[in-house]
Every structure is written in structure tokens, then in C-alpha cells.
Tab-separated table of C-alpha atoms in Angstrom:
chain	number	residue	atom	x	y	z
K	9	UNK	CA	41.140	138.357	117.487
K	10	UNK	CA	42.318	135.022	115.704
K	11	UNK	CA	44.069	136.676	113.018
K	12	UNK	CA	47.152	136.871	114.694
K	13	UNK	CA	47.408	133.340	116.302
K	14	UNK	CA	46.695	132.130	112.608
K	15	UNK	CA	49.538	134.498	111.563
K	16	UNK	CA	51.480	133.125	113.768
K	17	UNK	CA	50.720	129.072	113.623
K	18	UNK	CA	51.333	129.496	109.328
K	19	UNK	CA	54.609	131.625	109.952
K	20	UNK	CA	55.670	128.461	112.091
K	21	UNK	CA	54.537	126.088	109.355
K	22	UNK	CA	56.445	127.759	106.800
K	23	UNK	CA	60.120	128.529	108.686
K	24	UNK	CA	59.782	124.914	109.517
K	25	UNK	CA	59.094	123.563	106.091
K	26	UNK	CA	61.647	125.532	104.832
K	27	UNK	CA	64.202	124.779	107.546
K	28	UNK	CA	63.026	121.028	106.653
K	29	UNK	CA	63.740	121.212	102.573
K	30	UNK	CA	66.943	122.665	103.252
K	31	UNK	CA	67.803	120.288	105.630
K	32	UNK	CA	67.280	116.973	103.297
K	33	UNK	CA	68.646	119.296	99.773
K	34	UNK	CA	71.979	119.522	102.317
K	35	UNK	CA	72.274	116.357	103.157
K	36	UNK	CA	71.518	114.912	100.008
K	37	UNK	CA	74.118	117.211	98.226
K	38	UNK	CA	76.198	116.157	101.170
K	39	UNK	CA	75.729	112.566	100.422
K	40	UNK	CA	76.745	113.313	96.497
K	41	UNK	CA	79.973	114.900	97.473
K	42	UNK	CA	80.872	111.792	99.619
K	43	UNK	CA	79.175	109.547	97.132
K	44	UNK	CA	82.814	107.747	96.496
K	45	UNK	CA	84.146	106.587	99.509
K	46	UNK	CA	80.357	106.058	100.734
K	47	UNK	CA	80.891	103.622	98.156
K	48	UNK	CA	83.927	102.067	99.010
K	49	UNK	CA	82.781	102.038	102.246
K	50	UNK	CA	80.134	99.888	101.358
K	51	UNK	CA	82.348	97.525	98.743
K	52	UNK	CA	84.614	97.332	101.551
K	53	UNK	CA	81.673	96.300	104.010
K	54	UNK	CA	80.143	93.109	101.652
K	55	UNK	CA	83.877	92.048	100.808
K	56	UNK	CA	84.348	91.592	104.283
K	57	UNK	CA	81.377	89.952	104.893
K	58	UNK	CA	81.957	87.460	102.020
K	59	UNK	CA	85.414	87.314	103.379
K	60	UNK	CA	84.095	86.365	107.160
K	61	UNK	CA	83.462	82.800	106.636
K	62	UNK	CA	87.131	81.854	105.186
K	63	UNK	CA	88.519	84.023	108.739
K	64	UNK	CA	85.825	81.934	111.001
K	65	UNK	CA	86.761	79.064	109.320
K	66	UNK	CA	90.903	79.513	109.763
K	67	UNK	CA	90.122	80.669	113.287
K	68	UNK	CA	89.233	77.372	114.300
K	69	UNK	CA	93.047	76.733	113.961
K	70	UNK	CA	94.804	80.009	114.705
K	71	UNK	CA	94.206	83.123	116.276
K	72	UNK	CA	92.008	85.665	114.512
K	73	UNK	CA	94.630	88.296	113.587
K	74	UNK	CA	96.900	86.013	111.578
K	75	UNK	CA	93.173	83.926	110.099
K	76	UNK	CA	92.473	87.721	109.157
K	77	UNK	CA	95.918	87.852	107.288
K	78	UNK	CA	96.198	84.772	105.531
K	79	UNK	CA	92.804	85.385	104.294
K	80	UNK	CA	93.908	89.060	102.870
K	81	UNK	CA	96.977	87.857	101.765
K	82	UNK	CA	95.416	84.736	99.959
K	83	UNK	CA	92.971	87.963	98.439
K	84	UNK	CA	95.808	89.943	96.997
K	85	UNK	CA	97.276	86.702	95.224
K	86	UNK	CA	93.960	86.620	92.902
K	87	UNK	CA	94.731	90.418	91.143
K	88	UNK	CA	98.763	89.370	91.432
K	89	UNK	CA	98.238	85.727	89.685
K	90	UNK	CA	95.582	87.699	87.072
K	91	UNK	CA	98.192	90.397	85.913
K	92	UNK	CA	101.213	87.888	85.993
K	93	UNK	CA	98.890	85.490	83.523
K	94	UNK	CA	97.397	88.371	81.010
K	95	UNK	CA	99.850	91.286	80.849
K	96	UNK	CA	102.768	89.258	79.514
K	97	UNK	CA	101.595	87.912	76.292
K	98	UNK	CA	99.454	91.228	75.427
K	99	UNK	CA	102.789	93.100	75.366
K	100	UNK	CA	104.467	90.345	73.596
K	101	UNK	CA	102.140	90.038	70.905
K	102	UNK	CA	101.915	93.653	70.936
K	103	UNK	CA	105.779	94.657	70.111
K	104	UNK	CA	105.642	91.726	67.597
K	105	UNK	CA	102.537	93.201	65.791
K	106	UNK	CA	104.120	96.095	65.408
K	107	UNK	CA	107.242	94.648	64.122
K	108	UNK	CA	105.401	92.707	62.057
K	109	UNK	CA	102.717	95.697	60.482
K	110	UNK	CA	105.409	96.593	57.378
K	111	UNK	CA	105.366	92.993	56.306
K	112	UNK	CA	101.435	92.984	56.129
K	113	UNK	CA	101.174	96.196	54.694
K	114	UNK	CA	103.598	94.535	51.793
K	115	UNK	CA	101.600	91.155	51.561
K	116	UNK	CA	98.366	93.558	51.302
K	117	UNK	CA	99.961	95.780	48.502
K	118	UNK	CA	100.978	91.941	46.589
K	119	UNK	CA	97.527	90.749	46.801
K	120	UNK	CA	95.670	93.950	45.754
K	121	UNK	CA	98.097	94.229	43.279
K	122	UNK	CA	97.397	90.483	41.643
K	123	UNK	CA	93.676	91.471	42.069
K	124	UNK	CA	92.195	93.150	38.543
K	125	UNK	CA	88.978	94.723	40.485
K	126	UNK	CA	91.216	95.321	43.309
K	127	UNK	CA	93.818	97.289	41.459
K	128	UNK	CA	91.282	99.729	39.480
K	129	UNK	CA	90.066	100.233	42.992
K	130	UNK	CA	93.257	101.433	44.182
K	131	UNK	CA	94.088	103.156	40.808
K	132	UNK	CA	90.907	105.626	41.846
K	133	UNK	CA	91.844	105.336	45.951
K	134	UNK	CA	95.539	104.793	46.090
K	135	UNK	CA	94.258	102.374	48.992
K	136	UNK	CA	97.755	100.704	49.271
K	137	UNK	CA	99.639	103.746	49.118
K	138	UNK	CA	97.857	105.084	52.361
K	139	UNK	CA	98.275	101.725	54.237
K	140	UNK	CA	101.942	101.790	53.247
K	141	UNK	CA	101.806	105.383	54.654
K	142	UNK	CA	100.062	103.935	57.999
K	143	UNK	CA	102.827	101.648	58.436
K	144	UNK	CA	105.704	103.197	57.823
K	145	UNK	CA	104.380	106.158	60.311
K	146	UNK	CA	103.345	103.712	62.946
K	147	UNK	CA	107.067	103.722	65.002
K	148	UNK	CA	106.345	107.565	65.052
K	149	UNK	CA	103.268	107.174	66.819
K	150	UNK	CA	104.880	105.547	70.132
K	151	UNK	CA	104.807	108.786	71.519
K	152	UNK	CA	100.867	109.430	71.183
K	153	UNK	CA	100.845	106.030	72.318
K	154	UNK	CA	102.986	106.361	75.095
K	155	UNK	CA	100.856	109.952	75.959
K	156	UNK	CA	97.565	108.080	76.409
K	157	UNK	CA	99.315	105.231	78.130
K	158	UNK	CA	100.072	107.707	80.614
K	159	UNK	CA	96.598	109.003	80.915
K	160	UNK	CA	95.404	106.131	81.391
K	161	UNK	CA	98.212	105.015	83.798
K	162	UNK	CA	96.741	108.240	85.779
K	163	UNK	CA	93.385	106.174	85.832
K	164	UNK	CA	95.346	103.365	87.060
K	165	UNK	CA	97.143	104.735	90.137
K	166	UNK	CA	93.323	106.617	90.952
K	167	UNK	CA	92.098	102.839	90.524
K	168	UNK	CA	94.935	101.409	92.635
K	169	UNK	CA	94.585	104.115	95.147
K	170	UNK	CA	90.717	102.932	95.808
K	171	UNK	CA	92.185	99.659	96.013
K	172	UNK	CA	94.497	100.011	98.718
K	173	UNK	CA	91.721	102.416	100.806
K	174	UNK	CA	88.920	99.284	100.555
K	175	UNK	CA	91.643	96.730	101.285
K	176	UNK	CA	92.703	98.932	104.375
K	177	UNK	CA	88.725	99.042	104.934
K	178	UNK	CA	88.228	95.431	104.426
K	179	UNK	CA	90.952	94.170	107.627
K	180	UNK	CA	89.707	96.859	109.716
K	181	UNK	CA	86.134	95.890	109.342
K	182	UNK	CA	87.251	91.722	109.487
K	183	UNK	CA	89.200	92.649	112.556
K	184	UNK	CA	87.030	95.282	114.669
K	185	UNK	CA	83.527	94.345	112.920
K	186	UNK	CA	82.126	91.708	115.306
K	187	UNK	CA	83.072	93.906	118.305
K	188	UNK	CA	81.198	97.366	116.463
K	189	UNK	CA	78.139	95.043	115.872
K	190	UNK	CA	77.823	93.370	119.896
K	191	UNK	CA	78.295	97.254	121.186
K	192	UNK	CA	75.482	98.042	118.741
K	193	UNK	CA	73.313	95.348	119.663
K	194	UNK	CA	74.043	95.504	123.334
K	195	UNK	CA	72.284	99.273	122.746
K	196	UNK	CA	69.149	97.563	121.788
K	197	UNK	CA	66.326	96.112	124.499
K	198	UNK	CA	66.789	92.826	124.834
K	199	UNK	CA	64.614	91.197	122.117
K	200	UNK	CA	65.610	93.567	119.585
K	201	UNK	CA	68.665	93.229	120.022
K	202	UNK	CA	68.333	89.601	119.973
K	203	UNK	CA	66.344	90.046	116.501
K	204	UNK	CA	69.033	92.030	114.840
K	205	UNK	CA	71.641	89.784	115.324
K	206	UNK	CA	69.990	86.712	114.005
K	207	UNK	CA	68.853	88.947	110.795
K	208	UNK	CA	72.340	90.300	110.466
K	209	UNK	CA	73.784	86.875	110.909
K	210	UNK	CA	71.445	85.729	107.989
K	211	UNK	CA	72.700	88.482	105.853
K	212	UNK	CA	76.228	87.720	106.148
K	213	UNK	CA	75.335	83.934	105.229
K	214	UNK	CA	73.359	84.803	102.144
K	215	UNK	CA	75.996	86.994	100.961
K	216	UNK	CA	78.852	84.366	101.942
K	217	UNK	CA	76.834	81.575	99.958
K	218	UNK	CA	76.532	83.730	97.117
K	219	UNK	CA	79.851	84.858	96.786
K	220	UNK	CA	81.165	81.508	96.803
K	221	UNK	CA	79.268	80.254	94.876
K	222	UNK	CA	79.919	83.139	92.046
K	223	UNK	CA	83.752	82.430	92.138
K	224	UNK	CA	82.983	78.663	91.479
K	225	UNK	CA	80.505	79.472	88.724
K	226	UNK	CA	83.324	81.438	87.108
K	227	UNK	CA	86.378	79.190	88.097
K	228	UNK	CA	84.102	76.624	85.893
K	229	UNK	CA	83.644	79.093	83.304
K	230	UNK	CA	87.471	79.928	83.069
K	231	UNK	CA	88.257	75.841	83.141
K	232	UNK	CA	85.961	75.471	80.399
K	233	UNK	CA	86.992	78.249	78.483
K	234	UNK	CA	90.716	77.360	78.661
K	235	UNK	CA	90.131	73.405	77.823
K	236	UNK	CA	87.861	74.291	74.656
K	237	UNK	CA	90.388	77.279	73.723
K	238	UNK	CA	93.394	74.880	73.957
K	239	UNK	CA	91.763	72.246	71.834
K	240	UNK	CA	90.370	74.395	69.153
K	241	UNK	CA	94.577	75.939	69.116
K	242	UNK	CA	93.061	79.592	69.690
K	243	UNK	CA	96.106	81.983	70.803
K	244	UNK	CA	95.627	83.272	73.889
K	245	UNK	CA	93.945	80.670	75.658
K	246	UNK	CA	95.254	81.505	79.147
K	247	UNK	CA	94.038	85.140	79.215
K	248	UNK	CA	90.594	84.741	77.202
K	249	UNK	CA	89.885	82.135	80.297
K	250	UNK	CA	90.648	84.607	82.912
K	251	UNK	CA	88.795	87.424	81.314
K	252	UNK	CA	85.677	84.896	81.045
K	253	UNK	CA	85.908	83.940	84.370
K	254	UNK	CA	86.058	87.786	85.664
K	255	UNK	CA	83.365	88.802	83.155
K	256	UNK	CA	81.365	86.037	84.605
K	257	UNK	CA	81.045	87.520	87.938
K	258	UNK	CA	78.846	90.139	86.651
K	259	UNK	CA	75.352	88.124	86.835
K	260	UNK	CA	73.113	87.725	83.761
K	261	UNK	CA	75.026	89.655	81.001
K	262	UNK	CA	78.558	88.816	82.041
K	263	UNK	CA	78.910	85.581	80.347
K	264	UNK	CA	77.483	86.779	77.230
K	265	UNK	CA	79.587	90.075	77.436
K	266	UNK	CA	83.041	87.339	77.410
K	267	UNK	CA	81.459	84.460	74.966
K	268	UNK	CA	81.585	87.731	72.693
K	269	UNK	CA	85.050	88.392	72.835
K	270	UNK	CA	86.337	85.296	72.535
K	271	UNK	CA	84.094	85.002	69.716
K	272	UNK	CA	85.592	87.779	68.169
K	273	UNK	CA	89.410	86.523	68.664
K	274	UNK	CA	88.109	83.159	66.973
K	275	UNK	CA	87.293	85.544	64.068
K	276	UNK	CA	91.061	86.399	63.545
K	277	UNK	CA	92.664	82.560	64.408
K	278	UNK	CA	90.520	80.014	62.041
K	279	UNK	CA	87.478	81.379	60.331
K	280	UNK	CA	84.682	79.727	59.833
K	281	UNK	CA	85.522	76.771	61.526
K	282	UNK	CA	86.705	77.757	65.308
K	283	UNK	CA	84.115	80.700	65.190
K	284	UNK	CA	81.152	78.224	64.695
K	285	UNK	CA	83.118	75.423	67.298
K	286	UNK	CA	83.078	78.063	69.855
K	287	UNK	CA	79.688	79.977	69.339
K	288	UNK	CA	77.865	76.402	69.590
K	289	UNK	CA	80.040	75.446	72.980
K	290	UNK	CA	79.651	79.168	73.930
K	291	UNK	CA	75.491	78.363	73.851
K	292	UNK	CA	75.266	75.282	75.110
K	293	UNK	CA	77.622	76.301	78.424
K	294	UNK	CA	75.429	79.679	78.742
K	295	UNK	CA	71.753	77.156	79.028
K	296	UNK	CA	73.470	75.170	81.259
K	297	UNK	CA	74.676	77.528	83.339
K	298	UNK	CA	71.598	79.831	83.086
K	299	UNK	CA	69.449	76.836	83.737
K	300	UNK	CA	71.068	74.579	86.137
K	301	UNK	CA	74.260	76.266	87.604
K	302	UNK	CA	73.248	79.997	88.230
K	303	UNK	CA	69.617	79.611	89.810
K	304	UNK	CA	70.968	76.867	92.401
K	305	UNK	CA	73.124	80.212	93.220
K	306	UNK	CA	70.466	82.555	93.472
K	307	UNK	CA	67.743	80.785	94.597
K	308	UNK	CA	69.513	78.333	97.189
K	309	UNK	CA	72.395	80.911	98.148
K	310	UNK	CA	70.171	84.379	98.168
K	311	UNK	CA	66.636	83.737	96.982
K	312	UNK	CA	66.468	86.918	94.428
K	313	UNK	CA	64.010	86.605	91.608
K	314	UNK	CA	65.583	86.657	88.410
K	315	UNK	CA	63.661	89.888	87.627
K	316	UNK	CA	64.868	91.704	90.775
K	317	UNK	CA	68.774	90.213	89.662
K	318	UNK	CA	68.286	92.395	86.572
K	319	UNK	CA	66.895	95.123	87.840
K	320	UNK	CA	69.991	94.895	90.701
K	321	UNK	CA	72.781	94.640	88.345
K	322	UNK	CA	71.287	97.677	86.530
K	323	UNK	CA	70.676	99.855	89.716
K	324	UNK	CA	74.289	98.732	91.018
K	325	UNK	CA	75.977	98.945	87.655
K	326	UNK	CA	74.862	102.733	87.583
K	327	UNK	CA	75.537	103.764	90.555
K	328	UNK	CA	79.115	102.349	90.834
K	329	UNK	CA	80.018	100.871	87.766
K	330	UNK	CA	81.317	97.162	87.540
K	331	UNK	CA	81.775	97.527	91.446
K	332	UNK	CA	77.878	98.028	92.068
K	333	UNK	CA	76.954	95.190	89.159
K	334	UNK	CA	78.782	92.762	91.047
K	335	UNK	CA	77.472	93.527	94.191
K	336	UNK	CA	74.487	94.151	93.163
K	337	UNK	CA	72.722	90.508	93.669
K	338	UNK	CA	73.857	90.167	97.778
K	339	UNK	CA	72.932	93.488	98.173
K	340	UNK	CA	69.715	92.961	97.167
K	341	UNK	CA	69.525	89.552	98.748
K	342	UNK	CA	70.282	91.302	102.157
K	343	UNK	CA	67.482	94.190	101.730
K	344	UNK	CA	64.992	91.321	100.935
K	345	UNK	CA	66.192	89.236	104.442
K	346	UNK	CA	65.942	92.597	106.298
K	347	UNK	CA	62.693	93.494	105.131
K	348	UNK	CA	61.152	90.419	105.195
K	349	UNK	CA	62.114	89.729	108.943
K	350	UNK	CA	61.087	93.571	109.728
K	351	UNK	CA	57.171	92.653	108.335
K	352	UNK	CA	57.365	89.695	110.264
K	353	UNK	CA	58.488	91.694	113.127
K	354	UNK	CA	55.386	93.763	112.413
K	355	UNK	CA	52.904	91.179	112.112
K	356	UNK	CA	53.900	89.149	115.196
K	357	UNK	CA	54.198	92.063	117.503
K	358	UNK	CA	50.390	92.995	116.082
K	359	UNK	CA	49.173	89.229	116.827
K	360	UNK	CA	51.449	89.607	120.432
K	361	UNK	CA	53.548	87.057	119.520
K	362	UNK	CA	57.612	87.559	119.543
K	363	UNK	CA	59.452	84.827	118.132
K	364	UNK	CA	62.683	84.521	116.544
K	365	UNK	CA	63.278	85.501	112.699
K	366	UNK	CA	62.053	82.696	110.390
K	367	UNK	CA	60.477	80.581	113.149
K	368	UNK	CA	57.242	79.207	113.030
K	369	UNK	CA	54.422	79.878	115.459
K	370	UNK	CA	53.517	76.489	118.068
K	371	UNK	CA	50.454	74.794	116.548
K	372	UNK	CA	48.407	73.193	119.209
K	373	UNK	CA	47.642	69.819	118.807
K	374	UNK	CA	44.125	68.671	117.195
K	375	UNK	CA	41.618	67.013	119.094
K	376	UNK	CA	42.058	63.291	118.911
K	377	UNK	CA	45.214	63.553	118.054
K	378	UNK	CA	47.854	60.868	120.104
């Protein structure tokens, strides 16, 4: 007699796990096919929360809309001023290194040539003869140079494209945002709603005070750079400071990833000497700022562990590259804030208490006390 109500009950069970599993396996392959502009969505979202302080600030003065586009226009300067100061002398020093490659390929062939061990060497190699090849056959290799420059000029416009769709995302967001947010609040009872706003409002000051404080950690980096760089005569000074300063953006590893390079164009300017100059400046700037400059920024601005930094910057770095690394710290610092005030949430509404995020309960007063 119960046979087929249990038939039934487990035929229920199973269409509905299966309907279930096919539901999430859709919307998670859903979620990989819109993986990239989820992504920019999200870039776009944090740059324009970073970006919100500078606009509240301005409005103070003027009327949102043109705050909004000073602040976007004083944003597209920093890429502008970047290209104008690193491009140039790359392709200078480029079409006069190629010039220049027949004349080193000569002094090489002299010096090998006045060299006894040397010369049996090239006796058995011909070692001169194929680096005399290399450089007379370097003109003819424009074209394979100019056919990856234009593959990787494809990369560029796909690059320039995402660009222009987060920068469209960015003033939309800076311009309609605080309204979206109030409609979504004023959805919420009362208390919630009240709740949400003052963690969301915490949010967008952790990732404000970390953002600023990143671009002055790496506008000291890039000062630094250039003064030391322009002492020690290293060519190049201008751009090696710029690439420092972006490279030390990317928390924990960036610095190191730039000290590096410069390191290595020391190599080619004045070895030993500038090489060993800049590798002892290059350590003593990295403890200061790892001890002194960068945890004031974490701690103070967004209160991330060093551990969970790492383990950020990895996560991010994965999942969208150099985007996600340097995002990766205020995203994490805003997960913490929301999580935090949602157990504290928890634990006052099981004590029946309901007080504001990071307040602290009234202590009654002691006996005696007075």
C-alpha cells in the first residue's frame, strides 16, 4: 500500500535534484561565458568607488556632473602623461640600436679577433661570422617585426576597447550610483536598510583610503627611483621611475618585480658599480616601505592581514590578471567589513539588541560610581 507513495516521494526527490544540478552547472557556465565584462563590471565598480571621494570633494564647489568630469578627465591625463613620458625614448633608442648593431657586430669581430683563446674559438665556431650574419640581416627583419607589432597592436585595440567600456562604466556608476543604492536601500525595512548603508558607506571609505594611499606609496617610489637614477647617470631615468611606480601598485611583489628591472638596466650602464649602488638603495627603500610605509596602508586604510594580502593578490591576480592583483587588497578589505558587520548583525539580533555597525553596547554604570 506504501509502495507507491514511496515511489512517488523518491521520483520527486530525484526530478528535483536533477532540475537543481542543472540549474547551478547553467548558471555557473553562464557566469564563465560572461566572466569578462562581469569583470569589468566589477573594476569599473571599485574605480568608482575610489574615485567617489575626489567627486564629493569637488562637489562642494560645483555641481556634480562637471565634479564627475573633471575627476574623469583628471583620470585619463595619468595613461596620457605615462605614454607621452615612456614611448618616446624606447623608440628612439630603439631606431638608434639598430643603426648602431653593424658597428658592434664590427667592434665584437676586433676584439675576438685580438683575443688568442677567443680566435681558436671562433676558428672551430665561426662565432663572428654568424653575428656579422645577424646584423647585416637585421634591416630584413622589420617586416617580422612589424608582423608581431601588429599582433600585438590587435591586443592593444582589445585592451583599449576594455578601457573605454570601464571608463563608460566608471561615469555612469559616479553619476547614477548614489541614486541605484537609496532605491535599494529604501527596499529594505527600516533598520536594515539603515544597516546597509552605514556598512556600504564603510566600504567605500576603506577602499578610498587605500587607494590613495597606494598612489602615494608609488608616487614616492617613482620620486625615489628617478632622484637615485639621475644621480647614479642611468639612461632612462624618466621611464624606469614610472614603470616602478606602476609596478608598485601591485601589493607585496610589485616593488620587487620593478627593483629587478632596473637592476637589470644598471647591468648594461656601469657594471659593478651602479648595479651594487642601486641593489643596496633598492633594499633599504623595500624595508622601509614594507615596514613603515605599506602596513600604515593596510592596517590604518583597510585592516587586511598581511597573510590574507597575499593570498588576495594571488586569488585576484588569477582571476583577472594585473586588474584583479591590484584590486585585490580593497576587495578583500570590503568582504572583511561586510562580514564582520553581518556576525555582528547576528549576534546582536540573538542578544535583542540592534545597534548601529561598529557601535558599542551602553554599559550601565557600577555601583558607587559618581
Amino acid at each position: 500500500m506504501n509502495a507507491e507513495p514511496r515511489s512517488t516521494s523518491l521520483a520527486r526527490t530525484v526530478f528535483t535534484t536533477t532540475i537543481t544540478v542543472v540549474a547551478v552547472v547553467a548558471g555557473l557556465y553562464l557566469l564563465f561565458l560572461l566572466r569578462r565584462p562581469i569583470g569589468w563590471l566589477l573594476i569599473a565598480s571599485f574605480i568608482a568607488v575610489a574615485l567617489s571621494g575626489p567627486v564629493a570633494f569637488l562637489s562642494r564647489w560645483m555641481r556634480r556632473g562637471w565634479a564627475i568630469t573633471l575627476t574623469l578627465i583628471s583620470v585619463l591625463l595619468i595613461p596620457v602623461a605615462v605614454i607621452a613620458i615612456v614611448v618616446p625614448p624606447l623608440v628612439r633608442e630603439g631606431s638608434n640600436l639598430v643603426e648602431k648593431v653593424p658597428d658592434y657586430a664590427r667592434e665584437f669581430n676586433d676584439y675576438v679577433n685580438n683575443n688568442e683563446r677567443l680566435q681558436r674559438i671562433n676558428e672551430e665556431y665561426d662565432i663572428t661570422g654568424k653575428v656579422q650574419d645577424w646584423a647585416n640581416d637585421l634591416p630584413s627583419r622589420i617586416g617580422d617585426a612589424a608582423e608581431l607589432l601588429g599582433n600585438l597592436g590587435v591586443g592593444i585595440v582589445n585592451s583599449v576597447f576594455a578601457a573605454v567600456t570601464i571608463f563608460i562604466m566608471v561615469a555612469f556608476i559616479l553619476g547614477s550610483g548614489p541614486r541605484w543604492v537609496r532605491g535599494l536601500l529604501a527596499l529594505q525595512p527600516a533598520e536594515r536598510g539603515r544597516r546597509l548603508g552605514a556598512t556600504l558607506e564603510r566600504m567605500g571609505q576603506a577602499v578610498g583610503a587605500y587607494v590613495a594611499g597606494a598612489l602615494l606609496q608609488a608616487f614616492v617610489a617613482g620620486i625615489t627611483t628617478f632622484i637615485v637614477l639621475t644621480i647614479l647617470g642611468i639612461p632612462f631615468a624618466a621611464p624606469l621611475a614610472v614603470m616602478t611606480a606602476l609596478f608598485d601598485l601591485i601589493p607585496m611583489v610589485g616593488a620587487t618585480i620593478g627593483a629587478v628591472i632596473v637592476g637589470i638596466v644598471t647591468v648594461f650602464a656601469d657594471f659593478p658599480l651602479d648595479t651594487i649602488i642601486w641593489v643596496i638603495w633598492a633594499i633599504v627603500y623595500q624595508q622601509i616601505e614594507n615596514n613603515l610605509i605599506q602596513p600604515r596602508i593596510q592596517n590604518r586604510a583597510v585592516g587586511v592581514h598581511p597573510f590574507g594580502v597575499i593570498f588576495a593578490v594571488l586569488c585576484g591576480g588569477t582571476l583577472l590578471g594585473v586588474p584583479g592583483a591590484l584590486l585585490a587588497v580593497p576587495v578583500a578589505a570590503s568582504i572583511q567589513i561586510a562580514v564582520k558587520d553581518w556576525w555582528h548583525w547576528r549576534a546582536e539580533k540573538a542578544a535583542g539588541l540592534e545597534l548601529p555597525p561598529g557601535a558599542a553596547p551602553a554599559v550601565e554604570p557600577s555601583a558607587g560610581s559618581g
